[in-house]
């Protein structure tokens, strides 16, 4: 009867987690934190992908609504073609946004949700180690009972001691394996997180780079929309240009009229004028006084 009560107490303790091993509790806590963190990231990525998909649909509707303007019969052909190019660039951006949504729902989400299975497998390893430690403790209690039992039974004590040593070796080996597994689990978690975040950033940068190219191409279509009606209209006034050229010629003629007057004089008078100019420019001794 007492043995049955002892077993019932052990089962209750195990169920209520009263006899949890502190080191195993630490492992459980780290695994559960990792599982919760990756699950939260997976949910956020899923919501982000859903919002991205909605934006792609609404952007496609906007491009279609703008494209209806190009079907106007009264619009010029140049205006229609430029507006069609504008809507085509916008539609291409929405297609790229849908590709980003597929990457988020595919590779990124699958890598994040894969940690649920990894954490479950790690919990099983910790649970097996915990059971091995409990078994060792149970064998130790049986050994103590065999030693305290009267009359003393050496054979029973020897059997209990052998079972205890076997359970102790298994528990130590299991604890060492779990310790190494947890170390590898933490290292792999950091590597996987680095890989997942890198893939996310690459997908985002690729989308935004392609979207920027599309927006730039669409922006270049805007001036063409306003100039579409004036393509065939000649620019500038040829008569005005001829007037400006004749005015420039007249100004040049006036500017060089002084030099023409000098060329009309005789050579002797030109020399006298140059000498008088040079003599006037020289300083005398009286000026220094």
PDB file of C-alpha atoms in Angstrom:
ATOM      1  CA  UNK A   1       0.000   0.000   0.000  1.00  0.00           C
ATOM      2  CA  UNK A   2       2.822   2.372   0.873  1.00  0.00           C
ATOM      3  CA  UNK A   3       4.553   1.623  -2.431  1.00  0.00           C
ATOM      4  CA  UNK A   4       1.387   2.474  -4.337  1.00  0.00           C
ATOM      5  CA  UNK A   5       1.043   5.759  -2.463  1.00  0.00           C
ATOM      6  CA  UNK A   6       4.643   6.618  -3.249  1.00  0.00           C
ATOM      7  CA  UNK A   7       4.114   5.981  -6.938  1.00  0.00           C
ATOM      8  CA  UNK A   8       0.933   8.053  -6.911  1.00  0.00           C
ATOM      9  CA  UNK A   9       2.778  10.935  -5.247  1.00  0.00           C
ATOM     10  CA  UNK A  10       5.546  10.769  -7.815  1.00  0.00           C
ATOM     11  CA  UNK A  11       3.034  10.792 -10.658  1.00  0.00           C
ATOM     12  CA  UNK A  12       1.263  13.783  -9.140  1.00  0.00           C
ATOM     13  CA  UNK A  13       4.516  15.645  -8.670  1.00  0.00           C
ATOM     14  CA  UNK A  14       5.494  14.906 -12.234  1.00  0.00           C
ATOM     15  CA  UNK A  15       2.111  16.027 -13.530  1.00  0.00           C
ATOM     16  CA  UNK A  16       2.079  19.225 -11.494  1.00  0.00           C
ATOM     17  CA  UNK A  17       5.754  19.825 -12.294  1.00  0.00           C
ATOM     18  CA  UNK A  18       6.653  20.118  -8.638  1.00  0.00           C
ATOM     19  CA  UNK A  19       9.816  18.057  -8.917  1.00  0.00           C
ATOM     20  CA  UNK A  20      11.109  19.823 -12.008  1.00  0.00           C
ATOM     21  CA  UNK A  21      14.877  19.902 -12.311  1.00  0.00           C
ATOM     22  CA  UNK A  22      16.212  23.506 -12.285  1.00  0.00           C
ATOM     23  CA  UNK A  23      18.578  22.958 -15.199  1.00  0.00           C
ATOM     24  CA  UNK A  24      15.842  21.349 -17.272  1.00  0.00           C
ATOM     25  CA  UNK A  25      13.511  24.234 -16.407  1.00  0.00           C
ATOM     26  CA  UNK A  26      16.091  26.627 -17.796  1.00  0.00           C
ATOM     27  CA  UNK A  27      16.251  24.647 -21.028  1.00  0.00           C
ATOM     28  CA  UNK A  28      12.464  24.544 -21.303  1.00  0.00           C
ATOM     29  CA  UNK A  29      12.246  28.292 -20.800  1.00  0.00           C
ATOM     30  CA  UNK A  30      14.794  29.036 -23.511  1.00  0.00           C
ATOM     31  CA  UNK A  31      13.078  26.701 -25.964  1.00  0.00           C
ATOM     32  CA  UNK A  32       9.641  28.174 -25.268  1.00  0.00           C
ATOM     33  CA  UNK A  33      10.963  31.724 -25.656  1.00  0.00           C
ATOM     34  CA  UNK A  34      12.486  30.816 -29.018  1.00  0.00           C
ATOM     35  CA  UNK A  35       9.269  29.142 -30.130  1.00  0.00           C
ATOM     36  CA  UNK A  36       7.176  32.167 -29.131  1.00  0.00           C
ATOM     37  CA  UNK A  37       9.542  34.630 -30.808  1.00  0.00           C
ATOM     38  CA  UNK A  38       9.583  32.799 -34.128  1.00  0.00           C
ATOM     39  CA  UNK A  39       5.822  32.270 -33.985  1.00  0.00           C
ATOM     40  CA  UNK A  40       5.289  36.009 -33.448  1.00  0.00           C
ATOM     41  CA  UNK A  41       7.587  36.842 -36.359  1.00  0.00           C
ATOM     42  CA  UNK A  42       5.754  34.351 -38.568  1.00  0.00           C
ATOM     43  CA  UNK A  43       2.406  35.955 -37.699  1.00  0.00           C
ATOM     44  CA  UNK A  44       3.752  39.449 -38.403  1.00  0.00           C
ATOM     45  CA  UNK A  45       5.198  38.345 -41.739  1.00  0.00           C
ATOM     46  CA  UNK A  46       1.864  36.762 -42.651  1.00  0.00           C
ATOM     47  CA  UNK A  47      -0.006  39.984 -41.857  1.00  0.00           C
ATOM     48  CA  UNK A  48       2.542  42.005 -43.793  1.00  0.00           C
ATOM     49  CA  UNK A  49       2.134  39.705 -46.790  1.00  0.00           C
ATOM     50  CA  UNK A  50      -1.653  40.070 -46.600  1.00  0.00           C
ATOM     51  CA  UNK A  51      -1.392  43.870 -46.542  1.00  0.00           C
ATOM     52  CA  UNK A  52       1.061  43.756 -49.448  1.00  0.00           C
ATOM     53  CA  UNK A  53      -1.371  41.645 -51.454  1.00  0.00           C
ATOM     54  CA  UNK A  54      -4.198  44.102 -50.769  1.00  0.00           C
ATOM     55  CA  UNK A  55      -1.992  47.005 -51.840  1.00  0.00           C
ATOM     56  CA  UNK A  56      -1.153  45.179 -55.058  1.00  0.00           C
ATOM     57  CA  UNK A  57      -4.850  44.639 -55.847  1.00  0.00           C
ATOM     58  CA  UNK A  58      -5.765  48.245 -55.115  1.00  0.00           C
ATOM     59  CA  UNK A  59      -2.813  49.538 -57.090  1.00  0.00           C
ATOM     60  CA  UNK A  60      -3.900  47.414 -60.037  1.00  0.00           C
ATOM     61  CA  UNK A  61      -7.406  48.868 -59.781  1.00  0.00           C
ATOM     62  CA  UNK A  62      -5.943  52.367 -59.744  1.00  0.00           C
ATOM     63  CA  UNK A  63      -3.855  51.637 -62.835  1.00  0.00           C
ATOM     64  CA  UNK A  64      -6.952  50.287 -64.592  1.00  0.00           C
ATOM     65  CA  UNK A  65      -8.947  53.384 -63.639  1.00  0.00           C
ATOM     66  CA  UNK A  66      -6.228  55.646 -65.020  1.00  0.00           C
ATOM     67  CA  UNK A  67      -6.037  53.548 -68.169  1.00  0.00           C
ATOM     68  CA  UNK A  68      -9.699  54.250 -68.896  1.00  0.00           C
ATOM     69  CA  UNK A  69      -8.733  57.857 -69.655  1.00  0.00           C
ATOM     70  CA  UNK A  70      -6.618  56.692 -72.588  1.00  0.00           C
ATOM     71  CA  UNK A  71      -9.692  55.165 -74.249  1.00  0.00           C
ATOM     72  CA  UNK A  72     -11.227  58.596 -74.800  1.00  0.00           C
ATOM     73  CA  UNK A  73     -11.922  59.084 -78.504  1.00  0.00           C
ATOM     74  CA  UNK A  74     -11.264  62.827 -78.394  1.00  0.00           C
ATOM     75  CA  UNK A  75      -7.752  62.475 -77.000  1.00  0.00           C
ATOM     76  CA  UNK A  76      -4.707  62.791 -79.211  1.00  0.00           C
ATOM     77  CA  UNK A  77      -2.730  59.712 -80.167  1.00  0.00           C
ATOM     78  CA  UNK A  78       0.383  60.985 -78.379  1.00  0.00           C
ATOM     79  CA  UNK A  79      -1.600  61.558 -75.199  1.00  0.00           C
ATOM     80  CA  UNK A  80      -3.091  58.064 -75.384  1.00  0.00           C
ATOM     81  CA  UNK A  81       0.259  56.369 -75.899  1.00  0.00           C
ATOM     82  CA  UNK A  82       1.964  58.283 -73.079  1.00  0.00           C
ATOM     83  CA  UNK A  83      -0.897  57.611 -70.680  1.00  0.00           C
ATOM     84  CA  UNK A  84      -0.834  53.930 -71.633  1.00  0.00           C
ATOM     85  CA  UNK A  85       2.884  53.822 -70.820  1.00  0.00           C
ATOM     86  CA  UNK A  86       2.188  55.513 -67.487  1.00  0.00           C
ATOM     87  CA  UNK A  87      -0.429  52.926 -66.506  1.00  0.00           C
ATOM     88  CA  UNK A  88       1.786  50.096 -67.741  1.00  0.00           C
ATOM     89  CA  UNK A  89       4.579  51.176 -65.391  1.00  0.00           C
ATOM     90  CA  UNK A  90       2.151  51.366 -62.470  1.00  0.00           C
ATOM     91  CA  UNK A  91       0.798  47.913 -63.266  1.00  0.00           C
ATOM     92  CA  UNK A  92       4.332  46.508 -63.417  1.00  0.00           C
ATOM     93  CA  UNK A  93       4.997  47.825 -59.917  1.00  0.00           C
ATOM     94  CA  UNK A  94       1.915  46.019 -58.608  1.00  0.00           C
ATOM     95  CA  UNK A  95       3.109  42.803 -60.238  1.00  0.00           C
ATOM     96  CA  UNK A  96       6.427  43.174 -58.435  1.00  0.00           C
ATOM     97  CA  UNK A  97       4.525  43.780 -55.212  1.00  0.00           C
ATOM     98  CA  UNK A  98       2.694  40.485 -55.728  1.00  0.00           C
ATOM     99  CA  UNK A  99       6.054  38.764 -56.196  1.00  0.00           C
ATOM    100  CA  UNK A 100       7.166  40.200 -52.854  1.00  0.00           C
ATOM    101  CA  UNK A 101       4.002  38.808 -51.267  1.00  0.00           C
ATOM    102  CA  UNK A 102       4.766  35.347 -52.649  1.00  0.00           C
ATOM    103  CA  UNK A 103       8.294  35.474 -51.209  1.00  0.00           C
ATOM    104  CA  UNK A 104       6.968  36.514 -47.804  1.00  0.00           C
ATOM    105  CA  UNK A 105       4.330  33.793 -47.730  1.00  0.00           C
ATOM    106  CA  UNK A 106       6.710  31.222 -49.167  1.00  0.00           C
ATOM    107  CA  UNK A 107      10.333  31.185 -48.125  1.00  0.00           C
ATOM    108  CA  UNK A 108      10.276  33.651 -45.221  1.00  0.00           C
ATOM    109  CA  UNK A 109       7.178  32.234 -43.518  1.00  0.00           C
ATOM    110  CA  UNK A 110       8.232  28.619 -44.061  1.00  0.00           C
ATOM    111  CA  UNK A 111      11.649  29.257 -42.512  1.00  0.00           C
ATOM    112  CA  UNK A 112      10.028  30.882 -39.487  1.00  0.00           C
ATOM    113  CA  UNK A 113       7.352  28.255 -38.978  1.00  0.00           C
ATOM    114  CA  UNK A 114       9.954  25.489 -39.344  1.00  0.00           C
ATOM    115  CA  UNK A 115      11.198  26.367 -35.868  1.00  0.00           C
ATOM    116  CA  UNK A 116       8.021  24.992 -34.370  1.00  0.00           C
ATOM    117  CA  UNK A 117       9.154  21.483 -35.299  1.00  0.00           C
ATOM    118  CA  UNK A 118      12.728  22.168 -34.192  1.00  0.00           C
ATOM    119  CA  UNK A 119      11.556  23.397 -30.801  1.00  0.00           C
ATOM    120  CA  UNK A 120       9.270  20.384 -30.418  1.00  0.00           C
ATOM    121  CA  UNK A 121      12.146  18.012 -31.149  1.00  0.00           C
ATOM    122  CA  UNK A 122      14.344  19.838 -28.653  1.00  0.00           C
ATOM    123  CA  UNK A 123      11.630  19.600 -26.014  1.00  0.00           C
ATOM    124  CA  UNK A 124      11.506  15.838 -26.521  1.00  0.00           C
ATOM    125  CA  UNK A 125      15.254  15.611 -25.959  1.00  0.00           C
ATOM    126  CA  UNK A 126      15.017  17.648 -22.760  1.00  0.00           C
ATOM    127  CA  UNK A 127      12.058  15.536 -21.632  1.00  0.00           C
ATOM    128  CA  UNK A 128      14.043  12.337 -22.160  1.00  0.00           C
ATOM    129  CA  UNK A 129      16.917  13.777 -20.155  1.00  0.00           C
ATOM    130  CA  UNK A 130      14.524  14.806 -17.404  1.00  0.00           C
ATOM    131  CA  UNK A 131      13.082  11.297 -17.271  1.00  0.00           C
ATOM    132  CA  UNK A 132      16.582   9.845 -17.048  1.00  0.00           C
ATOM    133  CA  UNK A 133      17.395  12.116 -14.101  1.00  0.00           C
ATOM    134  CA  UNK A 134      14.132  11.179 -12.397  1.00  0.00           C
ATOM    135  CA  UNK A 135      14.905   7.527 -12.937  1.00  0.00           C
ATOM    136  CA  UNK A 136      18.310   8.012 -11.353  1.00  0.00           C
ATOM    137  CA  UNK A 137      16.740   9.728  -8.346  1.00  0.00           C
ATOM    138  CA  UNK A 138      14.187   6.952  -8.053  1.00  0.00           C
ATOM    139  CA  UNK A 139      16.908   4.287  -8.153  1.00  0.00           C
ATOM    140  CA  UNK A 140      18.786   6.170  -5.474  1.00  0.00           C
ATOM    141  CA  UNK A 141      15.722   6.128  -3.218  1.00  0.00           C
ATOM    142  CA  UNK A 142      15.325   2.382  -3.766  1.00  0.00           C
ATOM    143  CA  UNK A 143      18.977   1.883  -2.897  1.00  0.00           C
ATOM    144  CA  UNK A 144      18.535   3.815   0.335  1.00  0.00           C
ATOM    145  CA  UNK A 145      15.473   1.750   1.206  1.00  0.00           C
ATOM    146  CA  UNK A 146      17.378  -1.461   0.554  1.00  0.00           C
ATOM    147  CA  UNK A 147      20.182  -0.311   2.832  1.00  0.00           C
ATOM    148  CA  UNK A 148      17.797   0.725   5.605  1.00  0.00           C
ATOM    149  CA  UNK A 149      15.706  -2.410   5.393  1.00  0.00           C
ATOM    150  CA  UNK A 150      15.956  -4.888   8.212  1.00  0.00           C
ATOM    151  CA  UNK A 151      17.088  -7.580   8.147  1.00  0.00           C
ATOM    152  CA  UNK A 152      19.844  -6.479   5.782  1.00  0.00           C
ATOM    153  CA  UNK A 153      19.777  -8.268   2.427  1.00  0.00           C
ATOM    154  CA  UNK A 154      23.167  -7.877   0.685  1.00  0.00           C
ATOM    155  CA  UNK A 155      21.863  -9.342  -2.546  1.00  0.00           C
ATOM    156  CA  UNK A 156      19.004  -6.839  -2.710  1.00  0.00           C
ATOM    157  CA  UNK A 157      21.393  -4.008  -1.898  1.00  0.00           C
ATOM    158  CA  UNK A 158      23.777  -5.141  -4.619  1.00  0.00           C
ATOM    159  CA  UNK A 159      20.988  -5.298  -7.224  1.00  0.00           C
ATOM    160  CA  UNK A 160      19.710  -1.870  -6.210  1.00  0.00           C
ATOM    161  CA  UNK A 161      23.230  -0.464  -6.395  1.00  0.00           C
ATOM    162  CA  UNK A 162      23.778  -1.888  -9.895  1.00  0.00           C
ATOM    163  CA  UNK A 163      20.497  -0.414 -11.120  1.00  0.00           C
ATOM    164  CA  UNK A 164      21.342   2.926  -9.554  1.00  0.00           C
ATOM    165  CA  UNK A 165      24.776   3.055 -11.192  1.00  0.00           C
ATOM    166  CA  UNK A 166      23.249   2.198 -14.547  1.00  0.00           C
ATOM    167  CA  UNK A 167      20.593   4.910 -14.172  1.00  0.00           C
ATOM    168  CA  UNK A 168      23.239   7.406 -13.047  1.00  0.00           C
ATOM    169  CA  UNK A 169      25.399   6.743 -16.113  1.00  0.00           C
ATOM    170  CA  UNK A 170      22.408   7.101 -18.415  1.00  0.00           C
ATOM    171  CA  UNK A 171      21.360  10.338 -16.723  1.00  0.00           C
ATOM    172  CA  UNK A 172      24.844  11.837 -16.945  1.00  0.00           C
ATOM    173  CA  UNK A 173      25.181  10.880 -20.590  1.00  0.00           C
ATOM    174  CA  UNK A 174      21.718  12.248 -21.357  1.00  0.00           C
ATOM    175  CA  UNK A 175      22.454  15.531 -19.560  1.00  0.00           C
ATOM    176  CA  UNK A 176      25.694  15.948 -21.477  1.00  0.00           C
ATOM    177  CA  UNK A 177      23.929  15.254 -24.768  1.00  0.00           C
ATOM    178  CA  UNK A 178      21.187  17.758 -23.976  1.00  0.00           C
ATOM    179  CA  UNK A 179      23.750  20.367 -22.986  1.00  0.00           C
ATOM    180  CA  UNK A 180      25.557  19.989 -26.303  1.00  0.00           C
ATOM    181  CA  UNK A 181      22.241  19.912 -28.168  1.00  0.00           C
ATOM    182  CA  UNK A 182      21.128  23.151 -26.517  1.00  0.00           C
ATOM    183  CA  UNK A 183      24.412  24.815 -27.420  1.00  0.00           C
ATOM    184  CA  UNK A 184      24.013  23.723 -31.031  1.00  0.00           C
ATOM    185  CA  UNK A 185      20.360  24.808 -30.935  1.00  0.00           C
ATOM    186  CA  UNK A 186      21.295  28.338 -29.852  1.00  0.00           C
ATOM    187  CA  UNK A 187      24.037  28.631 -32.469  1.00  0.00           C
ATOM    188  CA  UNK A 188      21.757  27.328 -35.205  1.00  0.00           C
ATOM    189  CA  UNK A 189      19.026  29.732 -34.106  1.00  0.00           C
ATOM    190  CA  UNK A 190      21.355  32.712 -34.556  1.00  0.00           C
ATOM    191  CA  UNK A 191      22.489  31.487 -37.961  1.00  0.00           C
ATOM    192  CA  UNK A 192      18.932  30.825 -39.120  1.00  0.00           C
ATOM    193  CA  UNK A 193      17.763  34.201 -37.846  1.00  0.00           C
ATOM    194  CA  UNK A 194      20.608  35.910 -39.703  1.00  0.00           C
ATOM    195  CA  UNK A 195      19.709  33.998 -42.868  1.00  0.00           C
ATOM    196  CA  UNK A 196      15.970  34.733 -42.588  1.00  0.00           C
ATOM    197  CA  UNK A 197      16.453  38.444 -41.927  1.00  0.00           C
ATOM    198  CA  UNK A 198      18.926  38.648 -44.801  1.00  0.00           C
ATOM    199  CA  UNK A 199      16.444  37.040 -47.196  1.00  0.00           C
ATOM    200  CA  UNK A 200      13.746  39.433 -46.005  1.00  0.00           C
ATOM    201  CA  UNK A 201      15.931  42.487 -46.593  1.00  0.00           C
ATOM    202  CA  UNK A 202      17.028  41.256 -50.022  1.00  0.00           C
ATOM    203  CA  UNK A 203      13.407  40.739 -51.060  1.00  0.00           C
ATOM    204  CA  UNK A 204      12.467  44.203 -49.787  1.00  0.00           C
ATOM    205  CA  UNK A 205      15.432  45.918 -51.456  1.00  0.00           C
ATOM    206  CA  UNK A 206      14.802  44.120 -54.736  1.00  0.00           C
ATOM    207  CA  UNK A 207      11.165  45.190 -54.730  1.00  0.00           C
ATOM    208  CA  UNK A 208      11.887  48.813 -53.818  1.00  0.00           C
ATOM    209  CA  UNK A 209      14.672  49.070 -56.403  1.00  0.00           C
ATOM    210  CA  UNK A 210      12.399  47.749 -59.143  1.00  0.00           C
ATOM    211  CA  UNK A 211       9.537  49.926 -57.904  1.00  0.00           C
ATOM    212  CA  UNK A 212      11.783  52.994 -57.987  1.00  0.00           C
ATOM    213  CA  UNK A 213      12.675  52.220 -61.590  1.00  0.00           C
ATOM    214  CA  UNK A 214       8.990  51.882 -62.435  1.00  0.00           C
ATOM    215  CA  UNK A 215       8.054  55.115 -60.677  1.00  0.00           C
ATOM    216  CA  UNK A 216      10.907  56.930 -62.421  1.00  0.00           C
ATOM    217  CA  UNK A 217       9.750  55.678 -65.810  1.00  0.00           C
ATOM    218  CA  UNK A 218       6.169  56.687 -64.982  1.00  0.00           C
ATOM    219  CA  UNK A 219       7.327  60.130 -63.861  1.00  0.00           C
ATOM    220  CA  UNK A 220       9.086  60.649 -67.182  1.00  0.00           C
ATOM    221  CA  UNK A 221       5.754  60.164 -68.919  1.00  0.00           C
ATOM    222  CA  UNK A 222       4.164  63.144 -67.137  1.00  0.00           C
ATOM    223  CA  UNK A 223       5.818  65.940 -69.213  1.00  0.00           C
ATOM    224  CA  UNK A 224       4.925  64.043 -72.366  1.00  0.00           C
ATOM    225  CA  UNK A 225       1.257  64.073 -71.352  1.00  0.00           C
ATOM    226  CA  UNK A 226       1.181  67.884 -71.240  1.00  0.00           C
ATOM    227  CA  UNK A 227       3.211  68.230 -74.446  1.00  0.00           C
ATOM    228  CA  UNK A 228       1.245  65.668 -76.374  1.00  0.00           C
ATOM    229  CA  UNK A 229      -0.958  68.281 -78.101  1.00  0.00           C
ATOM    230  CA  UNK A 230       1.954  70.509 -79.088  1.00  0.00           C
ATOM    231  CA  UNK A 231       4.113  67.929 -80.796  1.00  0.00           C
ATOM    232  CA  UNK A 232       3.252  69.012 -84.344  1.00  0.00           C
ATOM    233  CA  UNK A 233       3.220  72.760 -83.586  1.00  0.00           C
ATOM    234  CA  UNK A 234       6.411  74.566 -84.805  1.00  0.00           C
ATOM    235  CA  UNK A 235       8.366  76.125 -82.014  1.00  0.00           C
ATOM    236  CA  UNK A 236       9.749  79.676 -82.337  1.00  0.00           C
ATOM    237  CA  UNK A 237       9.148  82.484 -84.924  1.00  0.00           C
ATOM    238  CA  UNK A 238      11.512  82.464 -87.898  1.00  0.00           C
ATOM    239  CA  UNK A 239      10.695  86.116 -88.648  1.00  0.00           C
ATOM    240  CA  UNK A 240      11.558  87.077 -85.098  1.00  0.00           C
ATOM    241  CA  UNK A 241      14.820  85.196 -85.375  1.00  0.00           C
ATOM    242  CA  UNK A 242      15.743  87.095 -88.547  1.00  0.00           C
ATOM    243  CA  UNK A 243      15.005  90.386 -86.793  1.00  0.00           C
ATOM    244  CA  UNK A 244      17.225  89.450 -83.876  1.00  0.00           C
ATOM    245  CA  UNK A 245      20.057  88.473 -86.214  1.00  0.00           C
ATOM    246  CA  UNK A 246      19.805  91.771 -88.130  1.00  0.00           C
ATOM    247  CA  UNK A 247      19.810  93.694 -84.827  1.00  0.00           C
ATOM    248  CA  UNK A 248      22.976  91.870 -83.752  1.00  0.00           C
ATOM    249  CA  UNK A 249      24.659  92.735 -87.040  1.00  0.00           C
ATOM    250  CA  UNK A 250      23.724  96.388 -86.630  1.00  0.00           C
ATOM    251  CA  UNK A 251      25.181  96.486 -83.109  1.00  0.00           C
ATOM    252  CA  UNK A 252      28.404  94.928 -84.317  1.00  0.00           C
ATOM    253  CA  UNK A 253      28.624  97.517 -87.091  1.00  0.00           C
ATOM    254  CA  UNK A 254      28.258 100.375 -84.594  1.00  0.00           C
ATOM    255  CA  UNK A 255      30.828  98.851 -82.252  1.00  0.00           C
ATOM    256  CA  UNK A 256      33.486  98.708 -84.953  1.00  0.00           C
ATOM    257  CA  UNK A 257      32.700 102.089 -86.513  1.00  0.00           C
ATOM    258  CA  UNK A 258      35.531 103.729 -84.530  1.00  0.00           C
ATOM    259  CA  UNK A 259      38.089 101.432 -86.033  1.00  0.00           C
ATOM    260  CA  UNK A 260      36.694 102.146 -89.520  1.00  0.00           C
ATOM    261  CA  UNK A 261      37.265 105.911 -89.026  1.00  0.00           C
ATOM    262  CA  UNK A 262      40.905 105.275 -88.253  1.00  0.00           C
ATOM    263  CA  UNK A 263      41.368 103.250 -91.385  1.00  0.00           C
ATOM    264  CA  UNK A 264      39.976 106.086 -93.537  1.00  0.00           C
ATOM    265  CA  UNK A 265      42.701 108.601 -92.393  1.00  0.00           C
ATOM    266  CA  UNK A 266      46.083 108.856 -94.123  1.00  0.00           C
ATOM    267  CA  UNK A 267      49.029 107.019 -92.685  1.00  0.00           C
ATOM    268  CA  UNK A 268      50.865 110.179 -91.564  1.00  0.00           C
ATOM    269  CA  UNK A 269      47.907 111.479 -89.559  1.00  0.00           C
ATOM    270  CA  UNK A 270      47.440 108.067 -87.923  1.00  0.00           C
ATOM    271  CA  UNK A 271      51.075 108.121 -86.775  1.00  0.00           C
ATOM    272  CA  UNK A 272      50.710 111.655 -85.402  1.00  0.00           C
ATOM    273  CA  UNK A 273      47.611 110.650 -83.451  1.00  0.00           C
ATOM    274  CA  UNK A 274      49.375 107.637 -81.970  1.00  0.00           C
ATOM    275  CA  UNK A 275      52.412 109.765 -81.007  1.00  0.00           C
ATOM    276  CA  UNK A 276      50.242 112.385 -79.341  1.00  0.00           C
ATOM    277  CA  UNK A 277      48.414 109.728 -77.403  1.00  0.00           C
ATOM    278  CA  UNK A 278      51.645 108.165 -76.233  1.00  0.00           C
ATOM    279  CA  UNK A 279      53.180 111.538 -75.289  1.00  0.00           C
ATOM    280  CA  UNK A 280      50.139 112.446 -73.238  1.00  0.00           C
ATOM    281  CA  UNK A 281      50.379 109.222 -71.315  1.00  0.00           C
ATOM    282  CA  UNK A 282      54.043 109.780 -70.293  1.00  0.00           C
ATOM    283  CA  UNK A 283      54.987 111.375 -66.935  1.00  0.00           C
ATOM    284  CA  UNK A 284      57.305 114.408 -66.799  1.00  0.00           C
ATOM    285  CA  UNK A 285      59.725 115.614 -64.114  1.00  0.00           C
ATOM    286  CA  UNK A 286      57.394 118.501 -63.260  1.00  0.00           C
ATOM    287  CA  UNK A 287      54.648 116.021 -62.473  1.00  0.00           C
ATOM    288  CA  UNK A 288      56.944 114.338 -59.989  1.00  0.00           C
ATOM    289  CA  UNK A 289      57.689 117.663 -58.275  1.00  0.00           C
TER     290      UNK A 289
END
